[in-house]
PDB file of C-alpha atoms in Angstrom:
ATOM      1  CA  SER A  14     -40.429 -71.705 -12.080  1.00 43.00           C
ATOM      2  CA  GLN A  15     -42.708 -74.089 -13.913  1.00 47.00           C
ATOM      3  CA  GLN A  16     -44.697 -76.486 -11.771  1.00 57.00           C
ATOM      4  CA  GLY A  17     -46.440 -78.624 -14.305  1.00 65.00           C
ATOM      5  CA  GLU A  18     -45.266 -80.751 -17.128  1.00 79.00           C
ATOM      6  CA  GLU A  19     -47.498 -81.369 -20.095  1.00 84.00           C
ATOM      7  CA  ASP A  20     -47.246 -84.539 -22.064  1.00 85.00           C
ATOM      8  CA  PRO A  21     -46.830 -84.790 -24.972  1.00 91.00           C
ATOM      9  CA  GLN A  22     -45.010 -81.574 -25.885  1.00 91.00           C
ATOM     10  CA  ALA A  23     -46.483 -81.798 -29.376  1.00 94.00           C
ATOM     11  CA  LEU A  24     -49.379 -83.793 -30.808  1.00 95.00           C
ATOM     12  CA  SER A  25     -50.548 -84.040 -34.416  1.00 96.00           C
ATOM     13  CA  ILE A  26     -53.779 -85.863 -35.300  1.00 96.00           C
ATOM     14  CA  GLN A  27     -56.388 -86.031 -38.054  1.00 97.00           C
ATOM     15  CA  GLU A  28     -59.565 -84.013 -37.898  1.00 97.00           C
ATOM     16  CA  GLY A  29     -62.316 -85.983 -36.198  1.00 97.00           C
ATOM     17  CA  GLU A  30     -59.975 -87.954 -33.943  1.00 97.00           C
ATOM     18  CA  ASN A  31     -59.795 -87.472 -30.181  1.00 97.00           C
ATOM     19  CA  ALA A  32     -56.860 -85.642 -28.602  1.00 97.00           C
ATOM     20  CA  THR A  33     -55.617 -86.391 -25.096  1.00 96.00           C
ATOM     21  CA  MET A  34     -53.136 -84.203 -23.240  1.00 96.00           C
ATOM     22  CA  ASN A  35     -51.726 -84.879 -19.784  1.00 95.00           C
ATOM     23  CA  CYS A  36     -50.444 -82.618 -17.061  1.00 94.00           C
ATOM     24  CA  SER A  37     -48.481 -83.459 -13.943  1.00 94.00           C
ATOM     25  CA  TYR A  38     -47.778 -81.133 -11.038  1.00 92.00           C
ATOM     26  CA  LYS A  39     -45.716 -81.198  -7.876  1.00 89.00           C
ATOM     27  CA  THR A  40     -47.508 -79.572  -4.942  1.00 86.00           C
ATOM     28  CA  SER A  41     -50.929 -79.809  -3.311  1.00 87.00           C
ATOM     29  CA  ILE A  42     -53.397 -77.693  -5.222  1.00 89.00           C
ATOM     30  CA  ASN A  43     -56.660 -75.833  -4.794  1.00 88.00           C
ATOM     31  CA  ASN A  44     -57.729 -75.735  -8.438  1.00 90.00           C
ATOM     32  CA  LEU A  45     -56.411 -76.854 -11.808  1.00 93.00           C
ATOM     33  CA  GLN A  46     -57.302 -74.928 -14.938  1.00 93.00           C
ATOM     34  CA  TRP A  47     -56.802 -75.612 -18.640  1.00 95.00           C
ATOM     35  CA  TYR A  48     -56.182 -72.826 -21.141  1.00 95.00           C
ATOM     36  CA  ARG A  49     -55.836 -72.608 -24.917  1.00 96.00           C
ATOM     37  CA  GLN A  50     -53.506 -70.183 -26.658  1.00 95.00           C
ATOM     38  CA  ASN A  51     -53.396 -69.306 -30.335  1.00 90.00           C
ATOM     39  CA  SER A  52     -50.384 -67.674 -31.944  1.00 77.00           C
ATOM     40  CA  GLY A  53     -48.594 -66.954 -28.663  1.00 62.00           C
ATOM     41  CA  ARG A  54     -50.990 -64.261 -27.464  1.00 71.00           C
ATOM     42  CA  GLY A  55     -53.940 -64.221 -25.044  1.00 81.00           C
ATOM     43  CA  LEU A  56     -55.003 -67.353 -23.227  1.00 92.00           C
ATOM     44  CA  VAL A  57     -58.584 -68.555 -23.430  1.00 94.00           C
ATOM     45  CA  HIS A  58     -59.966 -70.213 -20.315  1.00 93.00           C
ATOM     46  CA  LEU A  59     -61.373 -73.666 -21.057  1.00 95.00           C
ATOM     47  CA  ILE A  60     -62.274 -75.322 -17.779  1.00 95.00           C
ATOM     48  CA  LEU A  61     -61.560 -75.233 -14.042  1.00 93.00           C
ATOM     49  CA  ILE A  62     -61.605 -78.345 -11.886  1.00 94.00           C
ATOM     50  CA  ARG A  63     -61.381 -78.096  -8.116  1.00 93.00           C
ATOM     51  CA  SER A  64     -59.247 -80.394  -5.984  1.00 93.00           C
ATOM     52  CA  ASN A  65     -62.319 -82.197  -4.621  1.00 95.00           C
ATOM     53  CA  GLU A  66     -63.610 -82.969  -8.138  1.00 96.00           C
ATOM     54  CA  ARG A  67     -62.537 -85.937 -10.240  1.00 97.00           C
ATOM     55  CA  GLU A  68     -64.082 -85.234 -13.620  1.00 98.00           C
ATOM     56  CA  LYS A  69     -65.662 -82.338 -15.447  1.00 97.00           C
ATOM     57  CA  HIS A  70     -67.218 -81.889 -18.872  1.00 96.00           C
ATOM     58  CA  SER A  71     -67.743 -78.850 -21.070  1.00 95.00           C
ATOM     59  CA  GLY A  72     -68.979 -79.448 -24.611  1.00 96.00           C
ATOM     60  CA  ARG A  73     -66.336 -81.546 -26.395  1.00 97.00           C
ATOM     61  CA  LEU A  74     -63.933 -81.206 -23.468  1.00 97.00           C
ATOM     62  CA  ARG A  75     -63.472 -83.710 -20.676  1.00 98.00           C
ATOM     63  CA  VAL A  76     -61.052 -83.078 -17.829  1.00 98.00           C
ATOM     64  CA  THR A  77     -60.032 -85.554 -15.152  1.00 98.00           C
ATOM     65  CA  LEU A  78     -58.056 -84.912 -11.994  1.00 97.00           C
ATOM     66  CA  ASP A  79     -56.204 -87.476  -9.891  1.00 96.00           C
ATOM     67  CA  THR A  80     -54.818 -85.733  -6.829  1.00 95.00           C
ATOM     68  CA  SER A  81     -53.172 -88.920  -5.548  1.00 95.00           C
ATOM     69  CA  LYS A  82     -51.043 -89.025  -8.702  1.00 95.00           C
ATOM     70  CA  LYS A  83     -50.862 -85.233  -9.011  1.00 94.00           C
ATOM     71  CA  SER A  84     -52.026 -85.431 -12.603  1.00 95.00           C
ATOM     72  CA  SER A  85     -54.784 -84.243 -14.902  1.00 96.00           C
ATOM     73  CA  SER A  86     -55.842 -85.012 -18.434  1.00 97.00           C
ATOM     74  CA  LEU A  87     -57.692 -83.008 -21.066  1.00 97.00           C
ATOM     75  CA  LEU A  88     -59.620 -84.891 -23.729  1.00 98.00           C
ATOM     76  CA  ILE A  89     -60.935 -83.106 -26.813  1.00 98.00           C
ATOM     77  CA  THR A  90     -63.373 -85.266 -28.718  1.00 97.00           C
ATOM     78  CA  ALA A  91     -64.153 -85.059 -32.436  1.00 97.00           C
ATOM     79  CA  SER A  92     -61.311 -82.610 -33.054  1.00 97.00           C
ATOM     80  CA  ARG A  93     -61.623 -79.772 -35.556  1.00 96.00           C
ATOM     81  CA  ALA A  94     -59.020 -77.732 -37.427  1.00 94.00           C
ATOM     82  CA  ALA A  95     -59.939 -74.767 -35.208  1.00 93.00           C
ATOM     83  CA  ASP A  96     -58.697 -76.721 -32.163  1.00 96.00           C
ATOM     84  CA  THR A  97     -55.133 -76.255 -33.414  1.00 96.00           C
ATOM     85  CA  ALA A  98     -53.413 -74.320 -30.618  1.00 96.00           C
ATOM     86  CA  SER A  99     -51.179 -74.680 -27.574  1.00 95.00           C
ATOM     87  CA  TYR A 100     -52.853 -76.020 -24.448  1.00 96.00           C
ATOM     88  CA  PHE A 101     -51.634 -75.255 -20.936  1.00 95.00           C
ATOM     89  CA  CYS A 102     -52.560 -76.549 -17.532  1.00 94.00           C
ATOM     90  CA  ALA A 103     -52.202 -74.205 -14.588  1.00 94.00           C
ATOM     91  CA  THR A 104     -52.487 -74.857 -10.870  1.00 92.00           C
ATOM     92  CA  ASP A 105     -52.981 -72.694  -7.830  1.00 87.00           C
ATOM     93  CA  GLU A 106     -52.127 -73.708  -4.305  1.00 79.00           C
ATOM     94  CA  TRP A 107     -54.205 -73.276  -1.173  1.00 73.00           C
ATOM     95  CA  GLY A 108     -53.793 -69.743   0.097  1.00 71.00           C
ATOM     96  CA  ALA A 109     -52.085 -68.513  -3.054  1.00 74.00           C
ATOM     97  CA  GLN A 110     -53.982 -67.275  -6.082  1.00 82.00           C
ATOM     98  CA  LYS A 111     -51.111 -67.103  -8.551  1.00 89.00           C
ATOM     99  CA  LEU A 112     -51.227 -69.679 -11.334  1.00 92.00           C
ATOM    100  CA  VAL A 113     -48.266 -71.908 -12.062  1.00 92.00           C
ATOM    101  CA  PHE A 114     -48.224 -73.047 -15.685  1.00 93.00           C
ATOM    102  CA  GLY A 115     -46.707 -75.982 -17.461  1.00 89.00           C
ATOM    103  CA  GLN A 116     -44.836 -75.592 -20.750  1.00 90.00           C
ATOM    104  CA  GLY A 117     -47.832 -76.600 -22.826  1.00 93.00           C
ATOM    105  CA  THR A 118     -48.796 -79.084 -25.517  1.00 95.00           C
ATOM    106  CA  ARG A 119     -48.796 -77.901 -29.138  1.00 95.00           C
ATOM    107  CA  LEU A 120     -51.776 -79.553 -30.795  1.00 96.00           C
ATOM    108  CA  THR A 121     -52.092 -79.663 -34.583  1.00 96.00           C
ATOM    109  CA  ILE A 122     -55.281 -80.912 -36.226  1.00 96.00           C
ATOM    110  CA  ASN A 123     -54.747 -81.952 -39.831  1.00 95.00           C
ATOM    111  CA  PRO A 124     -57.714 -81.593 -42.198  1.00 90.00           C
TER     112      PRO A 124
ATOM    113  CA  GLY B   1     -69.335 -57.734 -21.429  1.00 54.00           C
ATOM    114  CA  ALA B   2     -65.857 -56.435 -22.222  1.00 83.00           C
ATOM    115  CA  GLY B   3     -62.902 -58.639 -21.457  1.00 93.00           C
ATOM    116  CA  VAL B   4     -59.472 -57.741 -20.152  1.00 96.00           C
ATOM    117  CA  SER B   5     -57.750 -55.203 -22.362  1.00 96.00           C
ATOM    118  CA  GLN B   6     -54.061 -54.357 -22.561  1.00 97.00           C
ATOM    119  CA  THR B   7     -52.239 -51.479 -24.193  1.00 97.00           C
ATOM    120  CA  PRO B   8     -50.148 -51.182 -26.202  1.00 97.00           C
ATOM    121  CA  SER B   9     -50.409 -54.460 -28.098  1.00 95.00           C
ATOM    122  CA  ASN B  10     -46.799 -54.102 -29.199  1.00 97.00           C
ATOM    123  CA  LYS B  11     -43.964 -52.035 -27.757  1.00 97.00           C
ATOM    124  CA  VAL B  12     -40.492 -51.706 -29.213  1.00 98.00           C
ATOM    125  CA  THR B  13     -37.930 -49.886 -27.118  1.00 97.00           C
ATOM    126  CA  GLU B  14     -34.206 -49.482 -26.819  1.00 97.00           C
ATOM    127  CA  LYS B  15     -32.053 -50.986 -24.113  1.00 97.00           C
ATOM    128  CA  GLY B  16     -31.973 -48.754 -21.063  1.00 97.00           C
ATOM    129  CA  LYS B  17     -35.321 -47.061 -21.685  1.00 98.00           C
ATOM    130  CA  TYR B  18     -38.351 -46.989 -19.369  1.00 98.00           C
ATOM    131  CA  VAL B  19     -41.663 -48.578 -20.393  1.00 98.00           C
ATOM    132  CA  GLU B  20     -45.179 -48.723 -19.005  1.00 98.00           C
ATOM    133  CA  LEU B  21     -47.689 -51.414 -19.842  1.00 98.00           C
ATOM    134  CA  ARG B  22     -51.356 -50.937 -19.039  1.00 98.00           C
ATOM    135  CA  CYS B  23     -54.083 -53.397 -18.094  1.00 98.00           C
ATOM    136  CA  ASP B  24     -57.849 -52.785 -17.844  1.00 97.00           C
ATOM    137  CA  PRO B  25     -59.468 -55.703 -15.994  1.00 97.00           C
ATOM    138  CA  ILE B  26     -62.991 -56.990 -16.287  1.00 95.00           C
ATOM    139  CA  SER B  27     -65.336 -54.660 -14.406  1.00 94.00           C
ATOM    140  CA  GLY B  28     -65.977 -55.869 -10.885  1.00 91.00           C
ATOM    141  CA  HIS B  29     -62.994 -58.223 -10.719  1.00 93.00           C
ATOM    142  CA  THR B  30     -61.119 -57.575  -7.504  1.00 92.00           C
ATOM    143  CA  ALA B  31     -58.033 -59.590  -8.344  1.00 94.00           C
ATOM    144  CA  LEU B  32     -55.530 -58.640 -11.055  1.00 96.00           C
ATOM    145  CA  TYR B  33     -52.442 -60.548 -12.128  1.00 96.00           C
ATOM    146  CA  TRP B  34     -49.394 -59.948 -14.306  1.00 98.00           C
ATOM    147  CA  TYR B  35     -47.560 -62.782 -16.026  1.00 97.00           C
ATOM    148  CA  ARG B  36     -44.668 -62.880 -18.485  1.00 97.00           C
ATOM    149  CA  GLN B  37     -44.324 -65.417 -21.275  1.00 95.00           C
ATOM    150  CA  SER B  38     -41.168 -66.112 -23.230  1.00 93.00           C
ATOM    151  CA  LEU B  39     -41.230 -67.873 -26.582  1.00 89.00           C
ATOM    152  CA  GLY B  40     -42.037 -71.550 -26.285  1.00 87.00           C
ATOM    153  CA  GLN B  41     -42.697 -71.361 -22.554  1.00 90.00           C
ATOM    154  CA  GLY B  42     -45.741 -71.185 -20.341  1.00 92.00           C
ATOM    155  CA  PRO B  43     -46.601 -67.899 -18.619  1.00 94.00           C
ATOM    156  CA  GLU B  44     -44.694 -67.094 -15.427  1.00 95.00           C
ATOM    157  CA  PHE B  45     -46.248 -65.183 -12.545  1.00 95.00           C
ATOM    158  CA  LEU B  46     -44.990 -61.711 -11.750  1.00 97.00           C
ATOM    159  CA  ILE B  47     -47.377 -60.015  -9.309  1.00 96.00           C
ATOM    160  CA  TYR B  48     -50.939 -60.218  -7.995  1.00 94.00           C
ATOM    161  CA  PHE B  49     -53.186 -57.433  -6.685  1.00 94.00           C
ATOM    162  CA  GLN B  50     -56.192 -57.816  -4.449  1.00 92.00           C
ATOM    163  CA  GLY B  51     -57.865 -54.441  -4.653  1.00 90.00           C
ATOM    164  CA  THR B  52     -55.246 -51.700  -4.574  1.00 92.00           C
ATOM    165  CA  GLY B  53     -52.552 -53.620  -2.741  1.00 91.00           C
ATOM    166  CA  ALA B  54     -49.980 -56.036  -4.076  1.00 91.00           C
ATOM    167  CA  ALA B  55     -50.837 -59.280  -2.295  1.00 90.00           C
ATOM    168  CA  ASP B  56     -47.959 -61.239  -3.823  1.00 92.00           C
ATOM    169  CA  ASP B  57     -45.036 -59.742  -5.745  1.00 94.00           C
ATOM    170  CA  SER B  58     -42.761 -62.752  -5.408  1.00 93.00           C
ATOM    171  CA  GLY B  59     -42.487 -63.209  -9.169  1.00 94.00           C
ATOM    172  CA  LEU B  60     -40.982 -59.807  -9.973  1.00 96.00           C
ATOM    173  CA  PRO B  61     -37.468 -60.647 -11.235  1.00 95.00           C
ATOM    174  CA  ASN B  62     -35.685 -57.603  -9.775  1.00 95.00           C
ATOM    175  CA  ASP B  63     -36.208 -54.039  -8.604  1.00 95.00           C
ATOM    176  CA  ARG B  64     -36.386 -52.710 -12.162  1.00 97.00           C
ATOM    177  CA  PHE B  65     -39.931 -54.067 -12.265  1.00 97.00           C
ATOM    178  CA  PHE B  66     -42.764 -52.347 -10.432  1.00 96.00           C
ATOM    179  CA  ALA B  67     -46.556 -52.396 -10.721  1.00 97.00           C
ATOM    180  CA  VAL B  68     -49.348 -50.239  -9.347  1.00 96.00           C
ATOM    181  CA  ARG B  69     -53.119 -50.376  -9.134  1.00 96.00           C
ATOM    182  CA  PRO B  70     -53.971 -47.087  -7.398  1.00 94.00           C
ATOM    183  CA  GLU B  71     -57.774 -47.214  -7.602  1.00 92.00           C
ATOM    184  CA  GLY B  72     -58.283 -50.955  -7.569  1.00 90.00           C
ATOM    185  CA  SER B  73     -59.086 -51.196 -11.269  1.00 94.00           C
ATOM    186  CA  VAL B  74     -56.535 -50.314 -13.964  1.00 97.00           C
ATOM    187  CA  SER B  75     -52.981 -51.487 -13.368  1.00 98.00           C
ATOM    188  CA  THR B  76     -49.673 -50.365 -14.843  1.00 98.00           C
ATOM    189  CA  LEU B  77     -46.548 -52.507 -15.019  1.00 98.00           C
ATOM    190  CA  LYS B  78     -43.423 -50.362 -15.102  1.00 98.00           C
ATOM    191  CA  ILE B  79     -40.005 -51.526 -16.230  1.00 98.00           C
ATOM    192  CA  GLN B  80     -36.962 -49.316 -15.711  1.00 97.00           C
ATOM    193  CA  ARG B  81     -33.643 -49.542 -17.575  1.00 97.00           C
ATOM    194  CA  THR B  82     -34.963 -52.237 -19.903  1.00 98.00           C
ATOM    195  CA  GLU B  83     -32.675 -55.059 -20.941  1.00 97.00           C
ATOM    196  CA  ARG B  84     -32.838 -57.341 -23.977  1.00 96.00           C
ATOM    197  CA  GLY B  85     -33.773 -60.211 -21.667  1.00 96.00           C
ATOM    198  CA  ASP B  86     -36.981 -58.369 -20.757  1.00 97.00           C
ATOM    199  CA  SER B  87     -38.323 -59.063 -24.252  1.00 97.00           C
ATOM    200  CA  ALA B  88     -41.441 -61.211 -23.876  1.00 96.00           C
ATOM    201  CA  VAL B  89     -45.215 -61.118 -24.006  1.00 95.00           C
ATOM    202  CA  TYR B  90     -46.612 -59.545 -20.847  1.00 97.00           C
ATOM    203  CA  LEU B  91     -50.031 -60.919 -19.955  1.00 97.00           C
ATOM    204  CA  CYS B  92     -52.587 -59.481 -17.570  1.00 97.00           C
ATOM    205  CA  ALA B  93     -55.476 -61.425 -16.051  1.00 96.00           C
ATOM    206  CA  SER B  94     -58.327 -60.651 -13.697  1.00 95.00           C
ATOM    207  CA  SER B  95     -60.694 -62.717 -11.612  1.00 92.00           C
ATOM    208  CA  LEU B  96     -63.146 -62.819  -8.800  1.00 88.00           C
ATOM    209  CA  GLU B  97     -61.341 -64.237  -5.814  1.00 73.00           C
ATOM    210  CA  TYR B  98     -60.471 -67.961  -6.118  1.00 69.00           C
ATOM    211  CA  ASN B  99     -62.107 -68.339  -9.501  1.00 77.00           C
ATOM    212  CA  GLU B 100     -61.153 -68.547 -13.141  1.00 87.00           C
ATOM    213  CA  GLN B 101     -58.572 -66.056 -14.323  1.00 91.00           C
ATOM    214  CA  PHE B 102     -59.424 -64.328 -17.600  1.00 93.00           C
ATOM    215  CA  PHE B 103     -56.516 -63.124 -19.672  1.00 95.00           C
ATOM    216  CA  GLY B 104     -56.020 -60.143 -21.917  1.00 96.00           C
ATOM    217  CA  PRO B 105     -54.394 -60.336 -25.372  1.00 94.00           C
ATOM    218  CA  GLY B 106     -50.988 -59.379 -24.003  1.00 95.00           C
ATOM    219  CA  THR B 107     -48.361 -56.771 -24.808  1.00 97.00           C
ATOM    220  CA  ARG B 108     -45.409 -57.951 -26.868  1.00 96.00           C
ATOM    221  CA  LEU B 109     -42.345 -56.086 -25.601  1.00 97.00           C
ATOM    222  CA  THR B 110     -39.219 -56.040 -27.729  1.00 97.00           C
ATOM    223  CA  VAL B 111     -36.054 -54.486 -26.326  1.00 97.00           C
ATOM    224  CA  LEU B 112     -33.470 -53.743 -29.000  1.00 96.00           C
TER     225      LEU B 112
END
């Protein structure tokens, strides 16, 4: 079963603009991770944020976590054509290491 | 260093046949995971190994699916009497305990 819901399901923006994707989940979590996937194959790990963290940065990526609202957001600044991909959030619960994924956001960056 | 590798990258089989999918995790990673991803969906958990033992196999859909990790490194996912509904991309990941999971490129299984 899918835990998370990503919003929007699809997003199309111009190169250079910022892209924001949101993720909501249902249960208490230990960590939340964001992944990128190109062409329906392997997932690339982007960033992990722990339940006691509120914000994390990595290069052009900014992730926030609001455990009271059970939601997270991923911001990609100054988007590039190479950022075109599907983005997934995944959560793991305390005591369980399996990841539960949302259905993903398909991001298209137009040159 | 080398990432997670999976073989074969593509597998086409006929309904009713047996298949094996292999995963080589990152060296030193104690945890290994199998997920399955259908078109347009996020990956779904199948089974998780800590060392040689299956710590959580709650995601295996039925008893046609089985996985082993006999020496705590390489793992094999085995599917008996394949059905068309088994067609999907099978993803393997590995990690140090309670850390980021790193995924392989996946095996695309097509059951005709």
